[in-house]
Amino acid sequence: MSEILLDVQHLTHVFRLDKHAVIKAVDDVSFQMKKGEILGLVGESGSGKSTVARCIMNVYKPTGGKILYRDIDIGDKAQLRKHRKMLESLRQIIFQDSTSSLNQRMTVADIIAEPMSIHRMRPARGSLRAEAEFQLSYVGMDASYLDKYPTELSGGQRQRVAIARALSMEPELLVADEPIASLDVSIQAQIINLLRHCNREHGCSILFIAHDLSMVEYLCDRVGVMYRGRLVEIAPTAELYANPRHPYTKALLSAIPIPDPIAERSRKRIDFDEVSFDRDGVLTRIAADHFVLMQEEV
Amino acid sequence: MTEKELFTVVGIRPEPPAPKKKVKRLKGFPWISGILLALILLCCLFAELLMTKEPGYLDLQNFNVAPNGEFLFGTDTLGRDIFSGIWYGGRISLTIGFLATLISTLIAVVYGSVSGIAPGWLDALMMRFTEIFLSIPGLLMVLFLQAILGQANVLSLSVVIGVTGWASIAKVVRTEVRQIRNSEYVVASKCMGGKFPHILRKHLAPNFIASIMFMVVMNVRGAIGSESTLSFMGMGLPLEIISWGSMLSLSEKALLTDSWWIIIIPGAFLVTLLMCLTNIGNYLRKSANRKESNL
């Protein structure tokens, strides 16, 4: 459990809109992920969660900082080239919008088998089709879906196909970029159970990005909170939910509805004052595994 | 316990088996055009079986003969049998049509894809070039290139028509690629390690093929038309190579002698073929637009 799989150090990513305007999507974010861990990343829209995910997947080239995957610097061209094949099969990503992450003109069987055919892997179960059928049954769908097109499936089924595609490579790190955001609640639970199962039974580490705080609490071992491109707090789930320290985290947690009408009525929402947000703090350790962004004490 | 049971996730509701979908294809297909086109293609392909005379033989005793039992479509001013010539020459016309289209489609797909995935400035440069290219009249360019290459034959004519006809297809390919290249499935494919050829083959091509199909079919039509025009003007295939165009090039003489069959018969075949291709192209365009989506 203690082996460090992913080490993100001072990651910064800037989007250049035109000559004058730049957007700092991710600003000096550092965290580590241990092997076999589920790390949640929460925050409001536009807080830079997806950008972090895409930097980790080498989709974006970080403007600054380093990302080490098993001591391989994935921002470094030479090291990347050397380990490219390994990285491409061990890291997989699931996108939020399953409609656009699956090619409408490919059948389910082709979609699931795509990574295997790219890497020219010898399928363990005879043919690529058999492999696709197995992965599909793993996510709870039967073989009759193999020849369907994504447009013929429901949103939950599409998302499961996307997960089956990612799992077909038996990844070590699964980056799930809001995989449940566009699904209804019962399907969300199925997907969450599926991810949990992958983690428990197959030891796959998951970076779980979401804005649904109760799902994150249920699934994740540790949670990081992002706000305006900064990581404001990161701690083990129980610790964070019981003892939030950063004002933004407090505000965020106070927004979780309580499934008890009497308690819900007395729930007080804490408003976070955007003006008071201090970008220039330093992630400071306040408990064993609990870090909060705060002003350095002189 | 089987492998399947071992790997089942607790809490997942099994999906009911998906109902078999009904295949509904070829809706609105122009059958008459399709059958006519197939007929012409087959007859040209098996011209040897149909020909009653040697198509190139100059029968100097029977020139300008009106259609009759022996010469089904009559003979031209050089005494060649038109019935045999139609099938034999159709082969040349169709070869030029398909070969030229193959060349221009190939250029268009490569050029369009490169322009589509290129950074902004290169894309702009490449597209401005195609616009300049498009602004020059096609026929002028064909004449010019053919003059450089010298005496026309089937291959040189196909190449010349091919390399002048790719620009509009390339523009469509480029637009489609631009739209698709940032979609998440292309990003996902890149994350999995898909290289450019893989992405082009699996993701880009299937998506733009429907939208260029219409233009490709129209390109065949255009190429056959260009060949006829050139031959008619005496700048395409020489008289001894029989094609529908070169048969038509005799028509000015035929007009003077009142031999309508020399003009009407090859002309009718040409028009029929072009119309069939147009209809099929139209069908393809409609079905590409009808692209079903319940998203």
XYZ file of C-alpha atoms in Angstrom:
593
model
C 0.000 0.000 0.000
C 2.797 2.375 0.693
C 4.540 2.344 -2.659
C 4.152 5.693 -4.376
C 2.664 5.334 -7.824
C 2.148 8.898 -8.886
C 3.955 11.950 -7.641
C 2.705 15.315 -8.856
C 5.087 18.120 -7.961
C 4.208 21.799 -8.322
C 2.115 21.145 -11.415
C 1.118 24.327 -13.228
C -0.809 24.608 -16.443
C -1.640 27.835 -18.214
C -4.005 28.194 -21.142
C -3.152 31.009 -23.465
C -6.283 32.548 -24.899
C -4.611 35.198 -27.012
C -1.615 37.471 -26.789
C -2.779 39.174 -23.618
C -5.142 36.858 -21.775
C -3.984 33.738 -20.007
C -5.875 31.426 -17.713
C -4.068 29.697 -14.929
C -6.057 26.491 -14.882
C -3.770 24.635 -12.508
C -1.514 26.512 -10.149
C 1.242 24.799 -8.193
C -0.563 21.580 -7.350
C 1.337 18.831 -5.568
C 0.092 15.491 -4.325
C 1.073 11.879 -4.232
C -0.857 8.737 -4.920
C -0.013 5.420 -3.400
C -0.422 2.154 -5.200
C -3.887 0.684 -4.777
C -5.366 3.902 -3.485
C -8.496 5.741 -4.563
C -7.835 9.454 -4.489
C -10.772 11.765 -4.937
C -10.402 15.199 -6.444
C -13.313 17.551 -5.862
C -14.004 21.147 -6.627
C -16.424 23.324 -8.504
C -16.553 23.622 -12.272
C -13.476 25.273 -13.689
C -11.317 24.557 -10.676
C -8.784 22.656 -12.767
C -9.598 19.057 -11.869
C -9.859 17.850 -15.427
C -6.746 19.743 -16.433
C -4.801 17.882 -13.755
C -6.188 14.614 -15.113
C -5.249 15.499 -18.663
C -1.744 16.520 -17.642
C -1.328 13.175 -15.935
C -2.455 11.449 -19.130
C -0.002 13.464 -21.271
C -2.841 15.070 -23.175
C -1.664 18.506 -22.114
C 1.943 19.393 -21.650
C 2.291 21.021 -18.232
C 3.568 24.587 -18.226
C 5.504 23.951 -15.070
C 6.178 21.301 -12.490
C 6.818 17.622 -12.717
C 4.750 14.487 -12.797
C 6.514 11.319 -11.793
C 4.887 8.009 -12.549
C 6.855 5.231 -10.848
C 9.883 7.541 -10.914
C 9.482 8.179 -14.648
C 9.240 11.872 -15.406
C 6.413 11.869 -17.944
C 7.109 15.470 -18.904
C 10.579 14.507 -20.072
C 10.689 13.592 -23.748
C 13.501 11.066 -23.590
C 12.062 9.223 -20.616
C 8.609 9.357 -22.100
C 9.773 7.839 -25.349
C 11.567 5.076 -23.552
C 8.583 4.060 -21.455
C 5.804 5.117 -23.798
C 4.375 1.658 -24.423
C 4.346 0.776 -20.756
C 2.743 4.077 -19.783
C 0.101 3.851 -22.460
C -1.076 0.475 -21.288
C -0.846 1.118 -17.555
C -2.622 4.466 -17.458
C -6.169 4.649 -18.721
C -8.716 7.427 -18.680
C -12.513 7.533 -18.503
C -14.167 10.728 -19.643
C -17.224 12.446 -18.321
C -19.160 12.543 -21.548
C -19.488 9.001 -22.812
C -21.263 10.246 -25.937
C -18.196 11.965 -27.256
C -15.618 9.580 -25.854
C -16.920 6.702 -27.957
C -16.712 6.808 -31.719
C -20.264 6.571 -33.018
C -19.181 4.636 -36.047
C -17.561 1.771 -34.205
C -19.359 -1.184 -32.678
C -19.079 -1.894 -28.975
C -16.808 -4.860 -29.688
C -14.433 -2.696 -31.739
C -14.426 0.054 -29.122
C -13.511 -2.287 -26.287
C -10.874 -4.060 -28.336
C -9.308 -0.834 -29.627
C -6.517 -0.495 -27.027
C -5.670 -4.153 -27.426
C -5.454 -3.869 -31.180
C -3.340 -0.718 -30.922
C -0.847 -2.524 -28.745
C -1.131 -5.712 -30.804
C -1.710 -7.704 -27.666
C -2.350 -11.391 -27.900
C -5.827 -11.780 -26.442
C -5.844 -14.092 -23.426
C -9.284 -15.432 -24.321
C -8.692 -16.453 -27.914
C -9.983 -13.604 -30.019
C -10.411 -9.866 -29.528
C -14.139 -10.413 -29.698
C -14.078 -12.948 -26.880
C -11.985 -10.523 -24.892
C -14.495 -7.745 -25.531
C -17.323 -10.039 -24.518
C -15.579 -10.846 -21.263
C -14.926 -7.198 -20.449
C -18.519 -6.400 -21.270
C -19.829 -9.098 -18.947
C -17.497 -7.713 -16.301
C -19.289 -4.390 -16.429
C -22.669 -6.140 -16.352
C -23.705 -6.246 -19.990
C -24.216 -9.341 -22.109
C -22.850 -10.402 -25.463
C -25.870 -9.157 -27.423
C -24.503 -5.622 -27.110
C -21.276 -6.431 -28.946
C -22.561 -5.425 -32.365
C -24.428 -2.335 -31.284
C -23.344 1.215 -31.889
C -22.964 3.739 -29.055
C -26.032 5.660 -30.239
C -28.160 2.604 -29.531
C -27.103 2.452 -25.883
C -28.257 4.439 -22.894
C -25.932 6.822 -21.076
C -25.137 4.339 -18.314
C -24.441 1.568 -20.791
C -22.155 3.853 -22.791
C -20.226 4.804 -19.690
C -19.850 1.132 -18.836
C -18.526 0.449 -22.326
C -16.003 3.257 -21.792
C -14.972 1.668 -18.511
C -14.718 -1.757 -20.125
C -12.414 -0.247 -22.743
C -10.185 1.240 -20.060
C -10.170 -1.963 -18.026
C -9.314 -4.166 -20.989
C -5.677 -3.123 -20.616
C -5.690 -4.064 -16.931
C -4.460 -0.620 -15.961
C -2.496 0.198 -12.869
C -3.809 3.747 -12.744
C -7.302 4.643 -13.814
C -8.043 8.320 -14.207
C -11.795 8.761 -13.966
C -12.700 12.273 -15.063
C -16.206 12.766 -13.656
C -17.409 9.353 -14.800
C -20.734 9.649 -12.995
C -21.559 13.286 -13.561
C -24.058 12.746 -16.342
C -25.755 9.622 -15.035
C -28.824 9.083 -12.921
C -28.447 8.006 -9.314
C -29.050 4.260 -9.614
C -26.591 4.008 -12.503
C -24.120 6.129 -10.552
C -24.216 3.560 -7.765
C -23.514 0.768 -10.221
C -20.550 2.584 -11.695
C -19.193 3.390 -8.240
C -19.506 -0.237 -7.187
C -17.770 -1.249 -10.372
C -14.856 1.097 -9.701
C -14.663 -0.076 -6.116
C -14.598 -3.668 -7.263
C -11.741 -2.935 -9.684
C -9.828 -1.365 -6.871
C -10.439 -4.033 -4.248
C -10.109 -7.115 -6.443
C -7.516 -6.019 -8.941
C -5.547 -3.450 -7.011
C -6.029 -0.741 -9.580
C -5.393 2.777 -8.315
C -8.036 5.303 -9.209
C -7.876 9.065 -9.458
C -11.546 9.858 -9.089
C -12.649 13.297 -10.149
C -16.130 14.382 -9.172
C -18.208 17.101 -7.721
C -20.597 14.803 -5.923
C -19.279 14.904 -2.382
C -21.286 12.017 -0.956
C -20.072 9.662 -3.702
C -16.518 10.746 -3.028
C -16.941 10.066 0.664
C -18.227 6.593 -0.067
C -15.577 5.627 -2.595
C -12.316 7.379 -1.861
C -9.520 6.719 0.596
C -8.205 10.260 0.412
C -9.714 13.430 -0.943
C -8.154 16.557 -2.382
C -10.146 19.763 -2.720
C -9.370 22.155 -5.544
C -10.407 25.743 -5.915
C -9.441 28.090 -8.736
C -6.562 25.922 -9.833
C -5.117 25.464 -6.378
C -5.221 22.422 -4.183
C -6.579 23.893 -0.964
C -6.776 20.829 1.205
C -5.923 17.155 1.014
C -6.558 14.570 3.703
C -7.866 11.055 4.333
C -11.601 10.987 3.656
C -12.790 10.484 7.213
C -10.444 13.165 8.508
C -11.453 15.674 5.849
C -15.174 15.195 6.308
C -14.936 15.262 10.095
C -12.441 18.036 10.405
C -12.275 20.382 7.439
C -9.789 23.173 7.952
C -9.791 25.371 4.874
C -12.741 27.777 4.693
C -13.551 26.644 1.142
C -13.669 23.002 2.199
C -15.973 23.943 5.052
C -18.275 25.775 2.689
C -18.220 22.880 0.244
C -19.007 20.281 2.896
C -21.790 22.367 4.331
C -23.519 22.137 0.979
C -24.045 18.368 1.186
C -27.735 17.690 1.711
C -28.566 15.390 4.614
C -31.029 12.595 3.816
C -33.073 13.380 6.932
C -35.628 16.158 6.603
C -35.403 17.274 10.214
C -31.653 17.470 10.238
C -31.718 18.945 6.742
C -33.921 21.799 7.914
C -31.418 22.873 10.508
C -28.435 22.446 8.163
C -26.575 25.710 7.821
C -24.788 26.548 4.638
C -21.540 28.355 5.038
C -20.852 30.822 2.285
C -17.343 31.076 1.030
C -16.149 34.565 0.488
C -14.316 34.549 -2.841
C -12.498 37.757 -2.088
C -10.900 36.319 1.004
C -9.342 33.478 -0.983
C -5.626 33.713 -0.672
C -3.842 32.232 -3.668
C -0.387 32.607 -2.277
C -0.557 30.207 0.620
C 1.549 27.121 1.043
C 0.262 23.617 1.484
C 1.039 23.079 5.142
C 0.907 19.870 7.068
C -1.349 20.126 10.097
C -1.861 16.480 10.992
C -0.389 13.135 10.009
C -1.767 13.100 6.510
C -3.693 16.322 6.427
C -2.469 19.288 4.396
C -4.127 22.669 4.133
C -3.325 25.676 2.014
C -2.503 28.482 4.401
C -0.316 31.484 4.829
C 3.139 30.567 5.977
C 3.677 31.465 9.564
C 6.654 33.644 10.005
C -17.172 -21.396 -10.578
C -16.507 -20.244 -14.075
C -14.285 -17.313 -14.899
C -17.356 -15.265 -15.705
C -18.939 -15.782 -12.302
C -15.661 -15.069 -10.550
C -15.448 -11.656 -12.094
C -19.019 -10.524 -11.613
C -19.479 -7.330 -9.734
C -21.892 -7.509 -6.843
C -24.673 -4.983 -7.089
C -24.711 -4.683 -10.842
C -28.119 -5.271 -12.284
C -27.907 -7.552 -15.283
C -29.100 -5.903 -18.445
C -31.947 -7.584 -20.268
C -30.712 -8.972 -23.577
C -30.773 -6.277 -26.186
C -33.498 -6.701 -28.798
C -32.261 -7.520 -32.266
C -32.264 -4.452 -34.384
C -33.998 -4.358 -37.699
C -31.743 -3.648 -40.629
C -33.242 -0.919 -42.723
C -30.908 0.005 -45.478
C -30.998 1.333 -48.991
C -34.084 3.370 -48.229
C -34.789 5.610 -51.180
C -32.073 4.060 -53.311
C -32.447 5.091 -56.970
C -32.983 1.602 -58.318
C -33.426 2.516 -61.974
C -30.168 4.446 -62.023
C -28.414 1.684 -60.130
C -29.583 -1.016 -62.507
C -28.774 1.053 -65.600
C -25.328 1.828 -64.257
C -24.700 -1.825 -63.418
C -25.866 -2.798 -66.889
C -23.542 -0.336 -68.611
C -20.644 -1.374 -66.374
C -21.214 -5.075 -67.058
C -21.579 -4.577 -70.793
C -18.375 -2.564 -70.951
C -16.592 -5.135 -68.828
C -17.667 -7.995 -71.080
C -17.454 -5.980 -74.287
C -15.811 -8.879 -76.149
C -18.966 -10.986 -75.821
C -21.232 -8.261 -77.176
C -19.173 -6.814 -79.982
C -20.370 -7.799 -83.417
C -17.445 -6.191 -85.244
C -13.854 -5.278 -84.565
C -14.347 -1.793 -83.039
C -11.202 -0.286 -84.556
C -11.645 -1.741 -88.014
C -12.144 0.886 -90.712
C -14.769 -0.587 -92.994
C -14.327 1.805 -95.889
C -17.162 0.291 -97.896
C -19.681 0.977 -95.133
C -19.095 4.422 -93.719
C -21.864 6.660 -92.491
C -24.325 3.784 -92.573
C -27.531 4.354 -90.656
C -28.482 1.767 -87.991
C -29.578 -1.491 -89.572
C -29.504 -5.235 -88.938
C -25.771 -5.574 -89.512
C -24.605 -2.375 -87.888
C -26.982 -2.045 -84.949
C -26.059 1.546 -84.190
C -24.731 2.351 -87.643
C -21.149 3.243 -88.558
C -19.239 6.481 -88.210
C -17.525 8.569 -90.869
C -14.498 6.266 -90.750
C -16.585 3.154 -91.198
C -16.241 1.888 -87.620
C -19.143 -0.006 -86.069
C -20.690 2.202 -83.378
C -22.391 -0.648 -81.488
C -19.058 -2.352 -80.862
C -17.394 0.975 -80.249
C -19.825 1.946 -77.518
C -18.935 -1.011 -75.319
C -15.278 -0.997 -76.155
C -14.948 2.766 -75.781
C -17.076 2.827 -72.625
C -14.362 0.811 -71.013
C -11.811 3.544 -71.726
C -14.165 6.291 -70.561
C -14.964 4.493 -67.335
C -11.318 3.635 -66.714
C -10.394 7.275 -67.023
C -13.307 8.239 -64.771
C -12.378 5.842 -61.991
C -8.620 6.216 -62.271
C -8.792 10.012 -62.191
C -11.154 9.877 -59.205
C -8.878 7.464 -57.381
C -5.955 9.837 -57.879
C -7.830 12.929 -56.789
C -9.452 11.212 -53.776
C -6.089 9.940 -52.611
C -4.521 13.390 -52.893
C -7.576 14.969 -51.240
C -7.635 12.614 -48.237
C -3.937 12.993 -47.521
C -3.864 16.752 -48.127
C -7.107 17.344 -46.239
C -6.096 15.258 -43.217
C -2.682 16.880 -43.000
C -4.272 20.307 -43.223
C -6.899 19.293 -40.673
C -4.443 18.233 -37.999
C -1.805 20.853 -38.817
C -1.328 23.883 -36.563
C -3.348 26.973 -37.473
C -0.852 28.821 -39.652
C 0.003 25.790 -41.804
C -3.682 24.951 -42.150
C -4.416 28.500 -43.280
C -1.545 28.368 -45.772
C -2.681 25.039 -47.216
C -6.288 26.144 -47.480
C -5.399 29.434 -49.195
C -3.414 27.378 -51.666
C -6.438 25.206 -52.462
C -8.525 28.328 -52.924
C -6.040 29.718 -55.419
C -6.072 26.324 -57.073
C -9.864 26.295 -57.192
C -10.009 29.757 -58.698
C -8.206 28.612 -61.847
C -10.715 27.108 -64.293
C -10.315 23.337 -64.283
C -10.438 22.907 -68.014
C -7.702 25.489 -68.523
C -5.462 23.674 -66.091
C -6.164 20.314 -67.715
C -5.305 21.734 -71.156
C -2.153 23.293 -69.805
C -0.919 20.144 -68.096
C -1.834 18.006 -71.067
C 0.152 20.314 -73.317
C 3.200 19.781 -71.115
C 2.763 15.998 -71.120
C 2.377 15.860 -74.890
C 0.244 13.348 -76.776
C -2.586 12.125 -74.554
C -3.123 8.503 -73.644
C -5.425 6.902 -71.096
C -2.950 7.116 -68.233
C -1.746 10.656 -68.830
C -5.301 11.894 -69.247
C -6.353 10.232 -65.959
C -3.405 11.739 -64.146
C -4.072 15.193 -65.543
C -7.776 15.093 -64.694
C -6.955 13.533 -61.312
C -4.427 16.091 -60.136
C -6.693 18.978 -61.047
C -9.839 17.693 -59.347
C -8.907 17.132 -55.711
C -9.245 20.582 -54.189
C -12.924 20.609 -53.276
C -12.810 17.127 -51.727
C -9.739 18.149 -49.745
C -11.646 21.103 -48.283
C -14.436 18.854 -47.065
C -11.990 16.337 -45.594
C -10.146 19.126 -43.822
C -13.325 20.538 -42.293
C -14.437 17.148 -41.034
C -11.004 16.343 -39.590
C -10.909 19.715 -37.815
C -14.203 18.886 -36.168
C -13.270 15.403 -35.072
C -9.651 15.828 -34.099
C -10.355 17.272 -30.659
C -13.242 14.988 -29.800
C -12.734 12.860 -26.760
C -12.535 9.548 -28.551
C -9.569 10.777 -30.528
C -7.968 12.010 -27.289
C -8.746 8.650 -25.694
C -7.227 6.842 -28.643
C -4.092 8.969 -28.365
C -3.909 8.178 -24.638
C -4.058 4.492 -25.485
C -1.139 4.997 -27.814
C -2.889 5.256 -31.169
C -0.607 6.715 -33.821
C -1.726 8.970 -36.671
C -2.317 6.194 -39.244
C -4.446 4.308 -36.733
C -6.491 7.387 -35.872
C -6.919 8.265 -39.545
C -8.077 4.766 -40.410
C -10.272 4.051 -37.406
C -11.643 7.411 -36.368
C -11.209 10.070 -39.015
C -11.853 8.163 -42.236
C -15.127 6.481 -41.182
C -16.453 9.870 -40.176
C -15.606 11.820 -43.306
C -16.167 9.049 -45.814
C -19.930 9.563 -45.809
C -19.602 13.254 -46.489
C -17.094 12.907 -49.314
C -18.821 9.932 -50.964
C -21.142 12.262 -52.849
C -18.233 14.339 -54.075
C -16.284 11.242 -55.073
C -19.144 9.955 -57.205
C -19.535 13.403 -58.714
C -15.824 13.360 -59.396
C -16.206 10.208 -61.506
C -18.885 12.006 -63.421
C -16.729 15.080 -63.825
C -13.749 13.062 -65.022
C -15.749 11.214 -67.661
C -17.226 14.533 -68.755
C -13.780 16.168 -68.938
C -12.429 13.357 -71.038
C -15.310 13.696 -73.479
C -14.928 17.450 -73.626
C -11.223 17.218 -74.281
C -11.613 14.524 -76.887
C -14.437 16.431 -78.519
C -12.174 19.455 -78.800
C -9.510 17.239 -80.286
C -7.140 17.665 -77.351
C -7.904 14.430 -75.574
C -7.563 10.938 -76.857
C -6.642 10.564 -80.530
C -9.238 9.144 -82.902
C -7.697 5.688 -83.012
C -8.230 5.182 -79.287
C -11.950 4.610 -79.045
C -13.740 6.278 -76.163
C -17.122 7.957 -75.930
C -15.396 11.295 -76.113
C -13.363 10.486 -79.169
C -16.464 9.022 -80.830
C -18.226 12.298 -80.215
C -15.335 14.211 -81.693
C -16.502 13.005 -85.123
C -19.811 14.744 -84.649
C -18.954 17.977 -86.428
C -18.399 16.041 -89.608
C -21.518 14.031 -88.916
C -23.574 17.190 -88.651
C -22.695 18.075 -92.201
C -23.763 14.681 -93.487
C -26.976 14.425 -91.508
C -25.828 11.270 -89.714
C -27.645 11.746 -86.419
C -26.659 8.342 -85.021
C -22.999 9.337 -84.745
C -23.895 12.079 -82.290
C -27.022 10.818 -80.609
C -25.947 7.299 -79.680
C -22.638 7.919 -77.879
C -24.142 11.095 -76.487
C -27.139 9.261 -75.110
C -24.925 6.714 -73.408
C -22.787 9.460 -71.921
C -25.788 11.373 -70.630
C -27.378 8.220 -69.206
C -24.187 7.281 -67.366
C -23.716 10.775 -65.963
C -27.333 10.898 -64.844
C -27.098 7.541 -63.092
C -23.975 8.705 -61.279
C -25.675 11.963 -60.301
C -28.681 10.141 -58.887
C -26.538 7.762 -56.885
C -24.414 10.655 -55.671
C -27.544 12.480 -54.566
C -28.733 9.418 -52.707
C -25.375 9.160 -50.921
C -25.500 12.829 -49.967
C -28.978 12.467 -48.531
C -28.164 9.352 -46.575
C -25.051 11.023 -45.157
C -27.185 13.909 -43.944
C -29.793 11.580 -42.526
C -27.093 10.120 -40.270
C -29.206 8.857 -37.436
C -28.520 10.092 -33.983
C -30.512 9.895 -30.806
C -28.017 11.732 -28.667
